[in-house]
XYZ file of C-alpha atoms in Angstrom:
247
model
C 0.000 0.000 0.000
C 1.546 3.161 -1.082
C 2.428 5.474 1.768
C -0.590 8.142 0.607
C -3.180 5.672 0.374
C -5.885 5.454 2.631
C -8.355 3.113 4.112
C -12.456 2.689 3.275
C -12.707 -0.637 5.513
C -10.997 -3.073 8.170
C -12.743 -6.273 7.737
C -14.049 -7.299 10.919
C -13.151 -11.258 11.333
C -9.033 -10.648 10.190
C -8.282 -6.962 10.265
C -7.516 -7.069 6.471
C -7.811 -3.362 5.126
C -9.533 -2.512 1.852
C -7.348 0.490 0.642
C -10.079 3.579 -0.712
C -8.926 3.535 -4.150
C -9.611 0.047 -4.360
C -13.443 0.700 -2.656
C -13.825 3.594 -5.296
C -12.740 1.772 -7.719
C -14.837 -1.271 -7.318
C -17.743 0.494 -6.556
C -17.206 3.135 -9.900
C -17.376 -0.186 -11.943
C -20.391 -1.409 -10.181
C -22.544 2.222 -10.592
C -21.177 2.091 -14.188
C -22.628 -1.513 -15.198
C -25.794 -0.468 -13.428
C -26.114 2.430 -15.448
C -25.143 1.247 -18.218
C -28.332 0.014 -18.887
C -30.028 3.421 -19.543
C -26.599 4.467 -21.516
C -25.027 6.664 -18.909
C -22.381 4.455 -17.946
C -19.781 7.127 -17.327
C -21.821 8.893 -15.235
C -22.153 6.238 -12.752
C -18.361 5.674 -12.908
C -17.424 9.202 -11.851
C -20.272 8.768 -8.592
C -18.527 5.857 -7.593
C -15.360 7.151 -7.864
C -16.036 10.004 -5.960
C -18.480 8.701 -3.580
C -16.254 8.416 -0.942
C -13.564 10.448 -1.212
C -14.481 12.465 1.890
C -12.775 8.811 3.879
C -9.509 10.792 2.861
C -9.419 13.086 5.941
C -7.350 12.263 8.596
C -10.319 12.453 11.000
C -12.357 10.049 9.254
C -8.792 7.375 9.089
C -8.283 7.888 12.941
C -11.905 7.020 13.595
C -11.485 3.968 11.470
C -8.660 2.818 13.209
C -9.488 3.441 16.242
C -12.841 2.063 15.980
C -11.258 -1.215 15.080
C -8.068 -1.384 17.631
C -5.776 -0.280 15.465
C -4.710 2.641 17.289
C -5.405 2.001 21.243
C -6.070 4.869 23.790
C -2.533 5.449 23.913
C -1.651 6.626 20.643
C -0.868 9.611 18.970
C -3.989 10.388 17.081
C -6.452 8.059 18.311
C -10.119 9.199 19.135
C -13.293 7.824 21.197
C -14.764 6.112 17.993
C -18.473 5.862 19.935
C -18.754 9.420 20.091
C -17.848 10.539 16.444
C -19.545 7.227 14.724
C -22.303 8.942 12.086
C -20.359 12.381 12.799
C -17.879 12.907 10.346
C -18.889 14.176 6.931
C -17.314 11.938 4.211
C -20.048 12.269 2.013
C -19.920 16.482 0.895
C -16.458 16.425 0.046
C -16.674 14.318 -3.334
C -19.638 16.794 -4.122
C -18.214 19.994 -3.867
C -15.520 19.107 -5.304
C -17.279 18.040 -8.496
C -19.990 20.786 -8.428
C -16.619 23.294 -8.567
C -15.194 22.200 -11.409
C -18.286 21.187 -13.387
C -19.583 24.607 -12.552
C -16.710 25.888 -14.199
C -16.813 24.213 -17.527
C -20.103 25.343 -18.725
C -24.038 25.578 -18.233
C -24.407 21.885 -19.643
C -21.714 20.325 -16.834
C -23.111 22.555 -14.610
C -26.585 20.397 -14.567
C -24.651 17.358 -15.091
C -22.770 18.733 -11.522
C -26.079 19.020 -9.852
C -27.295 15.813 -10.870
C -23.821 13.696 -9.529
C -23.434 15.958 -6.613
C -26.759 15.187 -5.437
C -26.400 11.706 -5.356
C -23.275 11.997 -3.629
C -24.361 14.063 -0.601
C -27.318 11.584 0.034
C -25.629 8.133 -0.265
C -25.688 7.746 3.556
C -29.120 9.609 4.320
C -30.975 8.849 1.392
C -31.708 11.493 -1.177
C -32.472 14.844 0.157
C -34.520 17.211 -0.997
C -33.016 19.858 -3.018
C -35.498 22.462 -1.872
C -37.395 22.073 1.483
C -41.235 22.508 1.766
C -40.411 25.768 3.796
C -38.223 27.183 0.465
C -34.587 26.385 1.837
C -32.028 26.133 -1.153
C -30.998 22.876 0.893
C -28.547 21.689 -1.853
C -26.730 24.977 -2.250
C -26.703 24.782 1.713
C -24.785 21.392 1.337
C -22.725 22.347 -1.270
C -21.571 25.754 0.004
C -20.996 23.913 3.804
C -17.591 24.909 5.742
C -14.779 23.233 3.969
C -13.248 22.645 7.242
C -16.425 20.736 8.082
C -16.064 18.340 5.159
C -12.245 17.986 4.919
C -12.513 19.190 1.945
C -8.758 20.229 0.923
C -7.746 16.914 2.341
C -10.255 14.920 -0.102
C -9.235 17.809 -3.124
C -5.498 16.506 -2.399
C -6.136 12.667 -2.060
C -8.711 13.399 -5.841
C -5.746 14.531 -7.367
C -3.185 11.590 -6.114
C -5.718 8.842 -7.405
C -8.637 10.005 -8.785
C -8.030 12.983 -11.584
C -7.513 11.088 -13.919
C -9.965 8.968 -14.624
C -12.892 11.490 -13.643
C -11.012 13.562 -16.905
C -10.476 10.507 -19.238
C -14.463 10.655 -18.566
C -15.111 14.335 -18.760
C -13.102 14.068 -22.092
C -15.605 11.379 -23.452
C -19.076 12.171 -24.588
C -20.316 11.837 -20.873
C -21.769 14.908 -20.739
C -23.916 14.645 -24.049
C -25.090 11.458 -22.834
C -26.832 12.721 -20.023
C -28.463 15.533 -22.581
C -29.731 12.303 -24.685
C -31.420 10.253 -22.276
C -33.039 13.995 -21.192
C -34.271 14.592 -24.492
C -35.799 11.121 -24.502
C -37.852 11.641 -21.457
C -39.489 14.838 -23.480
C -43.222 14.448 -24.182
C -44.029 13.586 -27.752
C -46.165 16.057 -30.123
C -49.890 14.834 -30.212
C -51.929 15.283 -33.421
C -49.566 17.801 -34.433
C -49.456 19.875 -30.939
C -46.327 19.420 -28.864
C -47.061 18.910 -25.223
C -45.622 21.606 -23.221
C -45.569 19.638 -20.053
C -42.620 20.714 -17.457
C -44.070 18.587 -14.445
C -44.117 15.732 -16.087
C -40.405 16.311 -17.525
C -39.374 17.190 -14.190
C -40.674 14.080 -12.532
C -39.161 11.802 -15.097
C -36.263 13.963 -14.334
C -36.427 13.012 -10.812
C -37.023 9.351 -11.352
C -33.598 9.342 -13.774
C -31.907 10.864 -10.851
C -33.373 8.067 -8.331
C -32.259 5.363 -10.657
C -28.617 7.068 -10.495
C -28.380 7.088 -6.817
C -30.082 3.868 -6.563
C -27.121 2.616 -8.545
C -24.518 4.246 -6.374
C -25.940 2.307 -3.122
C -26.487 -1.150 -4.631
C -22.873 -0.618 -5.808
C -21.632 0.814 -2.517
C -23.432 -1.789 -0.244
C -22.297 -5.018 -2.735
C -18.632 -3.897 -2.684
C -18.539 -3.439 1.289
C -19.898 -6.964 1.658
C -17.987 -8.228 -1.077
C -14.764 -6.985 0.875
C -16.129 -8.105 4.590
C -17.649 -11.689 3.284
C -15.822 -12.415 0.279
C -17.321 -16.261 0.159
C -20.671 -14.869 -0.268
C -19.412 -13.946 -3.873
C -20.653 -17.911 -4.754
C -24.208 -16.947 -3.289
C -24.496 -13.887 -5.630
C -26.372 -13.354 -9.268
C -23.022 -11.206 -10.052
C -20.650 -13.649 -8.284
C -17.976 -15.273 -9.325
C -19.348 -18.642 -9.846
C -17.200 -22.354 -9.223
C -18.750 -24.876 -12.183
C -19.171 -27.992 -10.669
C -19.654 -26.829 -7.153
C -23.639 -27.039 -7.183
């Protein structure tokens, strides 16, 4: 493990570690095969690869370890795991990271941003809502919260180290356009000649493209953590990795 990397898990029956590139890896494959079946493959890619990228702080790796043994009561670093478990934002950095530099690149990205970012601020409370029934800008709220809060410069470094890359190999690609397409699809066809101005109904298909996105993220998220903690149960799986003869 190289001296930068960090850790997503400690499996609990040996103390093996699964390193986070290899978790955001993994799980980037995962969201990508599941999306791939509506055609936005890439998209799912770059939310798994950033999903977690907010594990990068070191807060987050001292409550790992310490939560596991790792590092006992009296070591440099260690923390009362109890009281921070749930507590540490790993979850906002991957967004705002994204929403920056989509936001940068052009109105297009800039939805594209919204629609990636908002999966990846929910994947541990379920999908928020973007604007509350009282008229709070809840996503801007999220996006625009104290750096210092979500490690962000920590997760911005660790991006660049592993991630960068391959999040601009799919920038670079028609992943953006693709997006745009399946959109376009979801647009009410013309009716005896009249086109169906209908923006609730795009907007709720909208919403239901976005569920299917997330949706993707945690069935990839969850299968790769119990891949990693159980890795027998691959046998038992649909997706496993099957042993002829053994049944």
């Amino acid at each position: 493990m190289r001296k930068d990397e960090k850790i997503a898990h400690i499996r609990e029956s040996d103390k093996e570690t699964q390193t986070l590139s290899e978790h955001l890896f993994a799980v980037a494959k995962l969201t990508g095969t599941f999306a791939a079946k509506i055609g936005l493959e890439k998209i799912g890619c770059v939310i798994g690869l950033l999903h977690d990228l907010g594990k990068a702080s070191a807060q987050f790796q001292a409550y790992l370890k310490s939560a596991v043994g790792i590092l006992d009561p009296d070591c440099d670093g260690y923390i009362e795991a109890g009281q921070f478990r749930g507590r540490i934002d790993h979850s906002t950095a991957g967004a705002q990271l994204f929403y920056q530099l989509a936001s940068s690149l052009g109105k297009k990205e800039t939805m594209v941003g919204q629609v990636i970012a908002l999966c990846l601020v929910s994947h541990h409370s379920g999908l928020i809502d973007s604007l509350a029934p009282d008229g709070t800008d809840s996503f801007t709220q999220r996006i625009e919260k104290d750096p210092e809060k979500t490690n962000l410069e920590e997760a911005r470094a660790y991006y660049h180290d592993f991630i960068k890359e391959s999040v601009d190999q799919m920038l670079q690609q028609d992943m953006v356009e693709s997006f745009f397409e399946k959109n376009h699809t979801m647009t009410e066809k013309p009716i005896n000649g009249q086109t169906i101005h209908n923006c609730s109904t795009h907007l709720f298909k909208l919403g239901l493209l976005i569920r299917f996105l997330f949706s993707c993220l945690i069935d990839a998220d969850r299968l790769d953590t119990a891949n990693y903690e159980d890795p027998g149960r691959l046998l038992l799986k649909n997706s496993g990795e099957f042993v002829p003869g053994r049944y």
